[in-house]
Short mmCIF file of C-alpha atoms and ligand atoms in Angstrom, two decimals:
data_model
loop_
_atom_site.label_atom_id
_atom_site.label_comp_id
_atom_site.label_asym_id
_atom_site.label_seq_id
_atom_site.Cartn_x
_atom_site.Cartn_y
_atom_site.Cartn_z
CA MET A 1 260.91 -58.67 141.46
CA ASP A 2 264.42 -59.95 140.59
CA ILE A 3 266.28 -62.20 143.01
CA LEU A 4 269.92 -63.15 142.67
CA LEU A 5 271.03 -66.41 144.27
CA HIS A 6 274.57 -67.47 145.20
CA HIS A 7 274.76 -70.64 147.24
CA PRO A 8 277.48 -72.87 145.76
CA GLY A 9 277.53 -76.54 146.68
CA THR A 10 273.76 -76.81 146.98
CA ASP A 11 271.02 -77.94 144.64
CA THR A 12 270.24 -74.43 143.37
CA ALA A 13 267.41 -75.69 141.14
CA ARG A 14 265.52 -76.77 144.30
CA TRP A 15 266.21 -73.40 145.90
CA ILE A 16 264.86 -71.57 142.84
CA THR A 17 261.72 -73.73 142.67
CA GLU A 18 260.96 -73.11 146.34
CA ILE A 19 261.57 -69.35 146.16
CA GLU A 20 259.26 -69.11 143.13
CA GLN A 21 256.57 -71.08 144.99
CA LEU A 22 256.82 -68.76 148.00
CA LEU A 23 257.09 -65.56 145.96
CA PRO A 24 255.25 -66.16 142.65
CA GLN A 25 256.11 -62.64 141.44
CA ALA A 26 259.86 -63.34 141.74
CA ARG A 27 262.26 -64.01 138.86
CA VAL A 28 265.17 -65.87 140.36
CA ARG A 29 268.57 -66.36 138.75
CA VAL A 30 271.79 -67.93 139.92
CA TRP A 31 274.62 -65.38 139.81
CA GLN A 32 277.19 -66.07 137.08
CA GLU A 33 280.44 -64.22 136.57
CA GLY A 34 279.82 -61.12 134.47
CA ASP A 35 276.18 -60.72 135.63
CA THR A 36 275.78 -57.01 136.42
CA ALA A 37 272.03 -56.76 135.71
CA PRO A 38 269.66 -55.22 138.26
CA ALA A 39 268.31 -57.24 141.18
CA ASP A 40 266.01 -56.29 144.05
CA TYR A 41 267.28 -58.88 146.50
CA ALA A 42 270.38 -61.05 146.76
CA LEU A 43 270.37 -64.36 148.67
CA VAL A 44 274.00 -65.23 149.29
CA TRP A 45 276.47 -67.38 151.18
CA LYS A 46 280.11 -66.25 150.98
CA PRO A 47 279.59 -64.25 147.77
CA PRO A 48 282.38 -62.80 145.61
CA ALA A 49 282.65 -58.99 145.71
CA ASP A 50 281.59 -58.79 142.04
CA LEU A 51 278.12 -60.02 142.93
CA LEU A 52 277.48 -57.00 145.14
CA ARG A 53 279.61 -54.36 143.44
CA ALA A 54 277.40 -51.54 142.11
CA ARG A 55 274.38 -53.81 141.73
CA PRO A 56 271.56 -51.61 140.39
CA GLY A 57 268.26 -51.68 142.26
CA LEU A 58 269.46 -53.73 145.22
CA ARG A 59 267.32 -53.31 148.36
CA ALA A 60 268.55 -56.04 150.68
CA VAL A 61 271.15 -58.77 150.91
CA PHE A 62 270.09 -61.93 152.73
CA ASN A 63 272.93 -63.94 154.26
CA ILE A 64 272.02 -67.64 153.98
CA GLY A 65 273.45 -68.33 157.43
CA ALA A 66 273.52 -66.83 160.90
CA GLY A 67 277.14 -65.65 160.91
CA VAL A 68 277.97 -62.64 158.75
CA ASP A 69 281.70 -62.52 159.48
CA VAL A 70 282.82 -63.48 155.94
CA LEU A 71 280.46 -61.00 154.31
CA LEU A 72 281.44 -58.21 156.70
CA ALA A 73 285.14 -58.86 156.09
CA LEU A 74 284.47 -58.33 152.37
CA ILE A 75 282.51 -55.14 153.04
CA ARG A 76 285.18 -53.79 155.41
CA LYS A 77 287.70 -54.06 152.55
CA GLU A 78 285.34 -52.30 150.13
CA PRO A 79 282.57 -50.41 151.98
CA ALA A 80 280.87 -49.37 148.71
CA LEU A 81 279.76 -53.01 148.26
CA LEU A 82 276.92 -52.31 150.69
CA PRO A 83 275.55 -48.79 150.16
CA PRO A 84 273.66 -47.35 153.18
CA GLN A 85 270.22 -47.92 151.59
CA VAL A 86 270.87 -51.68 151.23
CA SER A 87 270.09 -53.75 154.35
CA LEU A 88 272.05 -56.83 155.30
CA ILE A 89 269.84 -59.46 156.91
CA ARG A 90 270.96 -62.73 158.42
CA LEU A 91 269.11 -65.93 159.23
CA ASP A 92 267.36 -65.72 162.53
CA ASP A 93 267.23 -69.30 163.86
CA ALA A 94 265.39 -70.78 160.83
CA GLY A 95 265.67 -74.25 162.35
CA MET A 96 269.25 -73.85 163.59
CA GLY A 97 268.35 -73.28 167.26
CA ILE A 98 267.04 -76.80 167.86
CA GLN A 99 270.02 -78.32 166.02
CA MET A 100 272.49 -76.32 168.14
CA ALA A 101 270.64 -77.28 171.32
CA GLN A 102 270.81 -80.98 170.36
CA TYR A 103 274.50 -80.83 169.43
CA VAL A 104 275.60 -78.99 172.58
CA SER A 105 273.37 -81.05 174.90
CA HIS A 106 274.83 -84.22 173.44
CA ALA A 107 278.41 -83.00 174.02
CA VAL A 108 277.55 -81.93 177.57
CA LEU A 109 275.77 -85.19 178.47
CA ARG A 110 278.47 -87.37 176.96
CA HIS A 111 281.04 -85.82 179.33
CA PHE A 112 278.69 -85.37 182.30
CA ARG A 113 277.46 -89.02 182.15
CA ARG A 114 281.04 -90.25 181.58
CA VAL A 115 280.02 -92.06 178.40
CA ASP A 116 283.57 -92.13 176.97
CA GLU A 117 284.90 -93.68 180.19
CA TYR A 118 282.22 -96.39 180.14
CA THR A 119 282.93 -97.04 176.45
CA ASN A 120 286.60 -97.62 177.30
CA GLN A 121 285.61 -99.92 180.16
CA GLN A 122 283.34 -101.91 177.85
CA ARG A 123 286.27 -102.45 175.47
CA THR A 124 288.30 -104.02 178.28
CA GLY A 125 285.35 -105.94 179.76
CA GLN A 126 285.15 -103.92 183.00
CA TRP A 127 281.95 -103.60 185.04
CA GLN A 128 282.84 -100.62 187.22
CA PRO A 129 280.29 -97.94 188.18
CA LEU A 130 282.03 -94.53 188.38
CA LYS A 131 281.20 -91.71 190.78
CA PRO A 132 278.18 -89.92 189.33
CA ARG A 133 278.40 -86.15 188.78
CA ARG A 134 275.71 -83.88 190.20
CA ALA A 135 273.74 -81.86 187.66
CA ASP A 136 273.04 -79.06 190.15
CA GLN A 137 276.81 -78.56 190.55
CA HIS A 138 277.63 -78.83 186.85
CA ILE A 139 277.47 -75.16 185.92
CA ILE A 140 277.38 -74.41 182.19
CA GLY A 141 278.28 -71.01 180.76
CA ILE A 142 277.27 -69.84 177.31
CA LEU A 143 279.29 -67.07 175.68
CA GLY A 144 276.70 -65.29 173.51
CA LEU A 145 273.13 -65.46 174.67
CA GLY A 146 271.56 -64.48 171.35
CA VAL A 147 269.19 -66.47 169.13
CA LEU A 148 271.19 -69.73 169.21
CA GLY A 149 272.64 -69.29 172.71
CA THR A 150 269.09 -68.90 174.02
CA ALA A 151 267.97 -72.15 172.36
CA ILE A 152 270.93 -73.97 173.93
CA ALA A 153 270.28 -72.43 177.35
CA ARG A 154 266.62 -73.50 177.37
CA CYS A 155 267.54 -77.09 176.53
CA LEU A 156 270.30 -77.29 179.18
CA LEU A 157 267.98 -75.81 181.82
CA ALA A 158 265.40 -78.49 180.98
CA LEU A 159 268.12 -81.11 181.57
CA GLY A 160 268.61 -79.77 185.11
CA PHE A 161 271.89 -77.86 184.74
CA PRO A 162 272.52 -74.39 186.20
CA VAL A 163 273.13 -72.10 183.21
CA ARG A 164 274.94 -68.78 182.92
CA GLY A 165 274.90 -66.54 179.86
CA TRP A 166 277.25 -63.76 178.76
CA ASN A 167 276.26 -61.01 176.35
CA ARG A 168 276.82 -57.33 175.62
CA SER A 169 273.45 -55.82 176.33
CA GLY A 170 272.64 -57.58 179.61
CA ARG A 171 269.44 -58.97 178.10
CA SER A 172 268.24 -61.63 180.53
CA LEU A 173 266.56 -64.99 180.09
CA GLU A 174 264.38 -66.63 182.72
CA GLY A 175 266.32 -69.19 184.76
CA VAL A 176 269.69 -68.10 183.38
CA GLN A 177 272.18 -66.08 185.39
CA SER A 178 273.14 -63.27 183.02
CA TYR A 179 276.48 -61.47 182.83
CA GLN A 180 277.03 -58.34 180.81
CA GLY A 181 280.16 -57.12 179.07
CA GLN A 182 283.90 -57.53 179.37
CA GLU A 183 284.16 -56.55 183.03
CA SER A 184 281.86 -59.39 184.11
CA LEU A 185 283.76 -62.09 182.20
CA PRO A 186 285.87 -63.26 185.22
CA GLN A 187 282.76 -63.73 187.42
CA PHE A 188 280.97 -65.49 184.54
CA LEU A 189 283.85 -67.96 184.07
CA ASP A 190 284.46 -68.60 187.75
CA GLY A 191 283.27 -72.11 188.68
CA LEU A 192 282.06 -73.22 185.22
CA GLN A 193 282.32 -76.94 184.47
CA VAL A 194 281.45 -76.38 180.82
CA LEU A 195 282.07 -73.38 178.56
CA VAL A 196 280.05 -73.16 175.33
CA ASN A 197 281.06 -70.58 172.72
CA MET A 198 278.12 -69.23 170.69
CA LEU A 199 279.47 -65.74 169.91
CA PRO A 200 279.58 -64.05 166.52
CA LEU A 201 283.09 -63.45 165.17
CA THR A 202 283.94 -59.77 165.60
CA GLU A 203 287.05 -57.73 166.38
CA GLN A 204 286.11 -57.98 170.07
CA THR A 205 285.55 -61.73 170.13
CA GLU A 206 288.37 -63.00 167.88
CA ASN A 207 290.86 -65.16 169.88
CA ILE A 208 288.68 -64.93 172.99
CA LEU A 209 289.24 -68.63 173.76
CA ASP A 210 292.86 -68.34 174.85
CA LYS A 211 295.09 -69.40 177.73
CA ARG A 212 294.10 -66.37 179.86
CA LEU A 213 290.46 -67.36 179.61
CA PHE A 214 291.14 -71.09 180.16
CA ALA A 215 293.10 -70.24 183.33
CA GLN A 216 289.96 -68.65 184.79
CA LEU A 217 288.00 -71.90 184.51
CA PRO A 218 288.24 -74.60 187.16
CA GLN A 219 290.81 -77.33 186.43
CA GLY A 220 289.24 -80.05 184.26
CA ALA A 221 286.53 -77.95 182.58
CA GLN A 222 285.01 -78.88 179.21
CA LEU A 223 285.05 -76.57 176.16
CA ILE A 224 282.50 -76.65 173.34
CA ASN A 225 283.14 -74.34 170.37
CA VAL A 226 280.30 -74.19 167.87
CA ALA A 227 280.72 -70.57 166.75
CA ARG A 228 283.84 -69.83 164.66
CA GLY A 229 287.36 -71.28 164.50
CA GLU A 230 288.91 -67.80 164.79
CA HIS A 231 287.56 -67.52 168.34
CA LEU A 232 290.03 -70.17 169.46
CA VAL A 233 293.81 -69.91 169.90
CA GLU A 234 294.57 -73.47 168.85
CA GLN A 235 297.99 -73.79 170.51
CA ASP A 236 296.53 -72.55 173.81
CA LEU A 237 293.86 -75.25 173.63
CA LEU A 238 296.47 -77.97 173.02
CA GLU A 239 298.47 -76.73 176.04
CA ALA A 240 295.37 -76.55 178.26
CA LEU A 241 294.52 -80.16 177.35
CA GLU A 242 298.11 -81.20 178.02
CA THR A 243 298.17 -79.66 181.52
CA GLY A 244 294.67 -80.89 182.34
CA GLN A 245 293.35 -77.33 182.71
CA LEU A 246 290.76 -78.50 180.19
CA ALA A 247 289.59 -82.11 180.40
CA GLU A 248 288.27 -82.23 176.87
CA ALA A 249 286.91 -80.12 174.03
CA THR A 250 284.30 -80.55 171.34
CA LEU A 251 284.95 -78.45 168.24
CA ASP A 252 282.67 -77.99 165.24
CA VAL A 253 284.45 -75.01 163.65
CA PHE A 254 288.06 -74.35 162.70
CA ARG A 255 290.33 -71.58 161.46
CA GLU A 256 290.88 -73.56 158.30
CA GLU A 257 287.98 -75.64 156.95
CA PRO A 258 288.20 -78.43 155.96
CA LEU A 259 290.63 -79.08 158.81
CA PRO A 260 294.02 -79.84 157.14
CA ALA A 261 294.92 -83.55 157.07
CA ASN A 262 298.07 -83.05 159.17
CA HIS A 263 296.41 -80.93 161.86
CA PRO A 264 297.18 -82.07 165.43
CA PHE A 265 293.47 -81.90 166.37
CA TRP A 266 292.62 -84.97 164.27
CA ASN A 267 294.24 -87.56 166.50
CA HIS A 268 294.01 -85.88 169.89
CA PRO A 269 292.46 -88.34 172.37
CA ARG A 270 290.55 -85.64 174.25
CA LEU A 271 289.17 -83.76 171.29
CA THR A 272 285.94 -84.49 169.48
CA ILE A 273 285.72 -82.80 166.12
CA THR A 274 282.89 -82.51 163.60
CA PRO A 275 282.95 -80.82 160.16
CA HIS A 276 280.91 -77.61 160.80
CA VAL A 277 277.61 -79.45 161.09
CA SER A 278 276.30 -78.43 164.50
CA ALA A 279 273.49 -76.39 162.90
CA LEU A 280 272.95 -76.64 159.17
CA THR A 281 271.08 -74.14 157.04
CA LEU A 282 267.75 -75.80 156.24
CA ARG A 283 266.47 -74.84 152.80
CA SER A 284 262.72 -74.75 153.38
CA GLU A 285 262.88 -73.12 156.84
CA SER A 286 265.37 -70.53 155.60
CA LEU A 287 263.41 -69.69 152.47
CA ARG A 288 260.12 -69.40 154.34
CA GLN A 289 261.80 -66.90 156.66
CA ILE A 290 263.45 -64.95 153.84
CA ALA A 291 260.24 -64.85 151.77
CA GLU A 292 258.29 -63.51 154.75
CA LYS A 293 260.93 -60.83 155.27
CA ILE A 294 260.82 -59.85 151.59
CA ARG A 295 257.02 -59.52 151.82
CA ARG A 296 257.42 -57.27 154.86
CA LEU A 297 260.13 -55.16 153.20
CA GLU A 298 257.90 -54.77 150.14
CA GLN A 299 255.24 -53.35 152.47
CA GLY A 300 257.74 -51.04 154.17
CA LEU A 301 257.62 -53.02 157.45
CA PRO A 302 260.62 -53.72 159.73
CA VAL A 303 262.22 -57.19 159.84
CA ASN A 304 264.24 -59.12 162.44
CA GLY A 305 267.83 -60.12 161.84
CA ALA A 306 269.12 -56.86 160.34
CA VAL A 307 272.88 -56.76 160.85
CA ASP A 308 274.33 -53.76 162.64
CA LEU A 309 277.51 -53.05 160.66
CA ALA A 310 279.14 -51.03 163.45
CA ARG A 311 278.52 -53.78 166.03
CA GLY A 312 279.72 -56.43 163.59
CA TYR A 313 276.85 -58.91 163.98
P1 NDP B 1 273.07 -63.51 167.72
O1 NDP B 1 273.50 -62.24 167.06
O2 NDP B 1 271.62 -63.76 167.91
O3 NDP B 1 273.76 -63.64 169.15
C1 NDP B 1 275.04 -63.21 169.41
C2 NDP B 1 275.23 -63.10 170.92
O4 NDP B 1 276.59 -62.78 171.21
C3 NDP B 1 274.37 -62.00 171.54
O5 NDP B 1 273.89 -62.41 172.80
C4 NDP B 1 275.38 -60.86 171.73
O6 NDP B 1 275.07 -59.98 172.78
C5 NDP B 1 276.63 -61.64 172.07
N1 NDP B 1 277.84 -60.87 171.83
C6 NDP B 1 278.31 -60.39 170.64
N2 NDP B 1 279.46 -59.72 170.83
C7 NDP B 1 279.72 -59.76 172.16
C8 NDP B 1 280.76 -59.24 172.97
N3 NDP B 1 281.77 -58.52 172.46
N4 NDP B 1 280.68 -59.47 174.30
C9 NDP B 1 279.66 -60.15 174.84
N5 NDP B 1 278.64 -60.68 174.12
C10 NDP B 1 278.68 -60.49 172.79
O7 NDP B 1 273.74 -64.69 166.87
P2 NDP B 1 273.28 -66.22 166.73
O8 NDP B 1 273.00 -66.75 168.08
O9 NDP B 1 272.24 -66.36 165.69
O10 NDP B 1 274.62 -66.87 166.12
C11 NDP B 1 275.86 -66.76 166.80
C12 NDP B 1 277.00 -67.26 165.92
O11 NDP B 1 276.95 -68.67 165.77
C13 NDP B 1 276.99 -66.78 164.46
O12 NDP B 1 277.52 -65.47 164.36
C14 NDP B 1 277.86 -67.81 163.77
O13 NDP B 1 279.20 -67.38 163.77
C15 NDP B 1 277.73 -69.05 164.65
N6 NDP B 1 277.03 -70.15 163.96
C16 NDP B 1 277.66 -71.35 163.80
C17 NDP B 1 277.02 -72.40 163.16
C18 NDP B 1 277.66 -73.74 163.01
O14 NDP B 1 277.18 -74.58 162.25
N7 NDP B 1 278.72 -74.04 163.71
C19 NDP B 1 275.66 -72.26 162.62
C20 NDP B 1 275.08 -70.97 162.89
C21 NDP B 1 275.75 -69.96 163.52
P3 NDP B 1 273.70 -59.09 172.78
O15 NDP B 1 272.58 -60.08 173.01
O16 NDP B 1 273.90 -58.18 173.93
O17 NDP B 1 273.65 -58.42 171.43
C1 OXD B 2 276.15 -70.01 159.94
C2 OXD B 2 276.96 -71.19 159.76
O1 OXD B 2 276.69 -68.99 160.36
O2 OXD B 2 276.50 -72.13 159.10
O3 OXD B 2 274.94 -70.06 159.69
O4 OXD B 2 278.08 -71.28 160.29
#
């Protein structure tokens, strides 16, 4: 079995060693420009079109991440890159759920427990208890109640917050008030103290975090975007912070990454930004999952995480 690997910026030698340990029958090679030889499987993150173009023998492409927006944009431009018999399979949690839950819970608690306000008081030597907020009235809404949204929801429920989730299919989760589809968005947003974005980037979800949406939140709500930068209309966020419609925002993802040095987000006092680290791809967890899926595919069995090209995620 031949496996093609494209994961720039990582220690590919370690990846190859681990794949070969998990799948002893595999011959793994890192894709180099000009390589057009057959491969059964491709493990890729943001690959060039040449890697996929007319690759003989290809059975499945594994996206070494949860979001397939970059790969799908490539395929939309040139549909022949992914012939119908080749499946596209994304990472399905693989250790990202717990990381997302930690990141979002931290952002929520920091605001809810007024940690920044106490930090400022400490700097000026003030001993001044502030009015505590009530967890049962601090409603948190998660846009996208899929694999990662579910992990976040479970953690926030355990911390005592009421949680709402928004998805397409209406799939429900115990303890979470579920809202389905575009028509239910106003009811979902109404009364939220915190809005978490955990949606995939698709034609339907691009620019969803805009001034119309912010206006449907109560004054002083918190925004946490851990999905994709293209979900957010940046100017609308700056205006919502200016007017106080949003009290603060935590952003892990941006339209342009790395965030340009002169970007107004860097120095904004009510923005917390991190460099796309809310949930990292973990090598061993990801490879164990991919190897198990390859074993199942080899036996003709179905696998989780197959991307639906029409749906866009
Ligand atoms: P899933 O596919 O498991 O979940 C996506 C969720 O979004 C589903 O609940 C889906 O609804 C819902 N959804 C999609 N489109 C719509 C729509 N138009 N209206 C309403 N709901 C919609 O994805 P994951 O949870 O695994 O990952 C989500 C995204 O997180 C990734 O696509 C990626 O962009 C981002 N990500 C960011 C990372 C980071 O480090 N910042 C790391 C990993 C992922 P339904 O359940 O009905 O299908
Ligand atoms: C992902 C990501 O989609 O890292 O997995 O953003």
